[in-house]
Amino acid sequence: MIVRKTLKGLRRQLDQAKKEGKTIGFTPTLGALHQGHVSLINRTVEENEISVCSIFVNPTQFNEKSDLKKYPRTFQADSKLLKEANLDILFFPSANQVYPKGLNTKVKVNLGGLDTLMEGGFRPGHFEGVVQVVKRLLDMVQPDRLYMGQKDFQQFTIIQKMINELKIKTELVVCPIVREPHGLAMSSRNERLSKETRKKAKVIFNTLSEIKANLNDKSPEEWMEWSMKKLKRKPFNPEYVSIVDGHTLLPVKSFRKHKYVVVCAAVWADDVRLIDNVILKNNSK
Ligand code: AMP
């Protein structure tokens, strides 16, 4: 595995690969890697001739400065994991490389309101930062395929919209959610939970799964109310549970009228904000 910290170094490597007609797969991350990330890396390595992963804690997507400061940085352990996964290139740029002075990296794109719902409502400016960094990283890496997790459902939906709108020649590959043995979706933020809360946090996945198992017992609205109540037990406090159309992310009134429906939730566990989702139905393929 080669580590590149500058755009120049990265391009030297990738231009050569492109000249040789090799396919490039890319997984962007914030680091503090876990098995969820590794599943994306494994796909990237398997499906492409050259695999690239970036570690960059992007300041523009953190609406809370304290969250940015608290974000775990574990470069040594991360690079060990990536090496073991047979990654070819680890891109580890500084903020100056991603956002050099004088370069306008703001992205003008019509996201059709996808960025204002759910996470967008509670984390103002978050998706603007995500779109900015992913576009900039795509410009830098120029991959054939981009790998993202279903864990961040709204994020990949927005990135797919950006790719379509800007006619970017990269295919988005979405990978399933990897969970801890009890069901909690893996996240770098799980490390900040106490042992007890981490165990109890299976209630999030259990609640969302119960909706899926008994879908037609209640209307979407009733299920949302039911799950908000179920998740409002110390140390948990739900910010939202939304049952939405998987394409538009707008709340659904009936399950029957939609082919693709997903339930998304954001829940505080003590002072840690966790997100999760479960696809309730998908007949749109
Ligand atoms: P992050 O470092 O949190 O920005 O995540 C980098 C990528 O890994 C994103 O595309 C996430 O959706 C994905 N990811 C994070 N957690 C998981 C998980 N538990 N399972 C699958 N993918 C994940």
Coordinates of N, CA and C and ligand atoms in Angstrom, one line a residue, residues 27-31 34 36-37 39-40 61 71 147-152 155 175-179 185-188, ligand 1:
T27 N -13.1 4.8 -2.2 CA -13.9 4.9 -0.9 C -13.4 6.0 -0.1
P28 N -14.3 7.1 0.0 CA -13.9 8.2 0.9 C -14.3 7.9 2.3
T29 N -13.5 8.3 3.3 CA -13.9 8.1 4.7 C -13.3 9.2 5.6
L30 N -13.8 9.2 6.8 CA -13.3 10.2 7.8 C -12.3 9.5 8.7
G31 N -12.0 8.3 8.4 CA -11.0 7.6 9.3 C -11.7 6.9 10.5
H34 N -13.7 1.0 10.9 CA -14.2 -0.2 11.5 C -14.6 -1.2 10.4
G36 N -17.4 -1.9 9.0 CA -18.3 -1.3 8.0 C -17.4 -0.7 6.9
H37 N -16.4 0.1 7.3 CA -15.5 0.7 6.2 C -14.8 -0.4 5.5
S39 N -15.7 -3.3 4.8 CA -16.6 -4.0 3.8 C -16.6 -3.2 2.5
L40 N -16.6 -1.9 2.6 CA -16.5 -1.0 1.4 C -15.1 -1.2 0.7
Q61 N -18.2 19.7 6.8 CA -19.4 19.0 7.0 C -19.8 18.9 8.5
Y71 N -13.9 14.2 17.0 CA -13.9 13.1 16.1 C -12.6 12.3 16.2
Y147 N -17.6 4.1 -3.8 CA -18.2 3.1 -2.8 C -18.7 3.9 -1.6
M148 N -20.0 3.8 -1.3 CA -20.5 4.4 -0.1 C -21.5 3.4 0.6
G149 N -21.8 3.7 1.9 CA -22.5 2.8 2.7 C -24.0 3.2 2.7
Q150 N -24.9 2.1 2.8 CA -26.3 2.4 3.0 C -26.6 3.0 4.4
K151 N -25.6 2.8 5.3 CA -25.7 3.4 6.6 C -26.1 4.8 6.6
D152 N -25.5 5.6 5.6 CA -25.8 7.0 5.5 C -26.8 7.1 4.3
Q155 N -27.2 10.5 2.6 CA -26.0 10.9 2.0 C -25.8 10.3 0.6
C175 N -23.1 -0.1 -0.5 CA -22.9 -1.4 0.2 C -23.7 -1.5 1.4
P176 N -24.2 -2.7 1.8 CA -25.1 -2.9 2.9 C -24.5 -2.5 4.3
I177 N -25.3 -2.3 5.2 CA -24.9 -1.8 6.6 C -24.3 -3.0 7.3
V178 N -23.1 -2.8 7.9 CA -22.5 -3.8 8.7 C -22.8 -3.5 10.2
R179 N -23.3 -4.5 10.9 CA -23.7 -4.3 12.3 C -22.9 -5.0 13.3
A185 N -25.7 -0.5 14.3 CA -25.0 -0.3 13.1 C -23.6 0.2 13.5
M186 N -22.6 -0.3 12.9 CA -21.2 0.1 13.2 C -21.0 1.5 12.8
S187 N -20.3 2.2 13.7 CA -20.0 3.7 13.5 C -18.8 4.0 14.3
S188 N -18.0 5.0 13.8 CA -16.8 5.4 14.5 C -17.3 6.1 15.9
Ligands
AMP1 P1 -17.5 7.9 7.4 O1 -16.1 7.6 7.7 O2 -18.4 7.7 8.6 O3 -17.8 9.1 6.6 O4 -18.0 6.7 6.5 C1 -17.3 6.4 5.3 C2 -18.2 5.5 4.4 O5 -18.4 4.3 5.2 C3 -19.6 6.1 4.2 O6 -20.0 5.8 2.8 C4 -20.5 5.3 5.2 O7 -21.8 5.2 4.7 C5 -19.8 4.0 5.2 N1 -20.1 3.3 6.5 C6 -20.1 3.8 7.7 N2 -20.5 2.9 8.6 C7 -20.9 1.8 7.9 C8 -21.5 0.6 8.3 N3 -21.8 0.2 9.5 N4 -21.8 -0.3 7.3 C9 -21.5 0.0 6.0 N5 -21.0 1.2 5.6 C10 -20.7 2.1 6.5

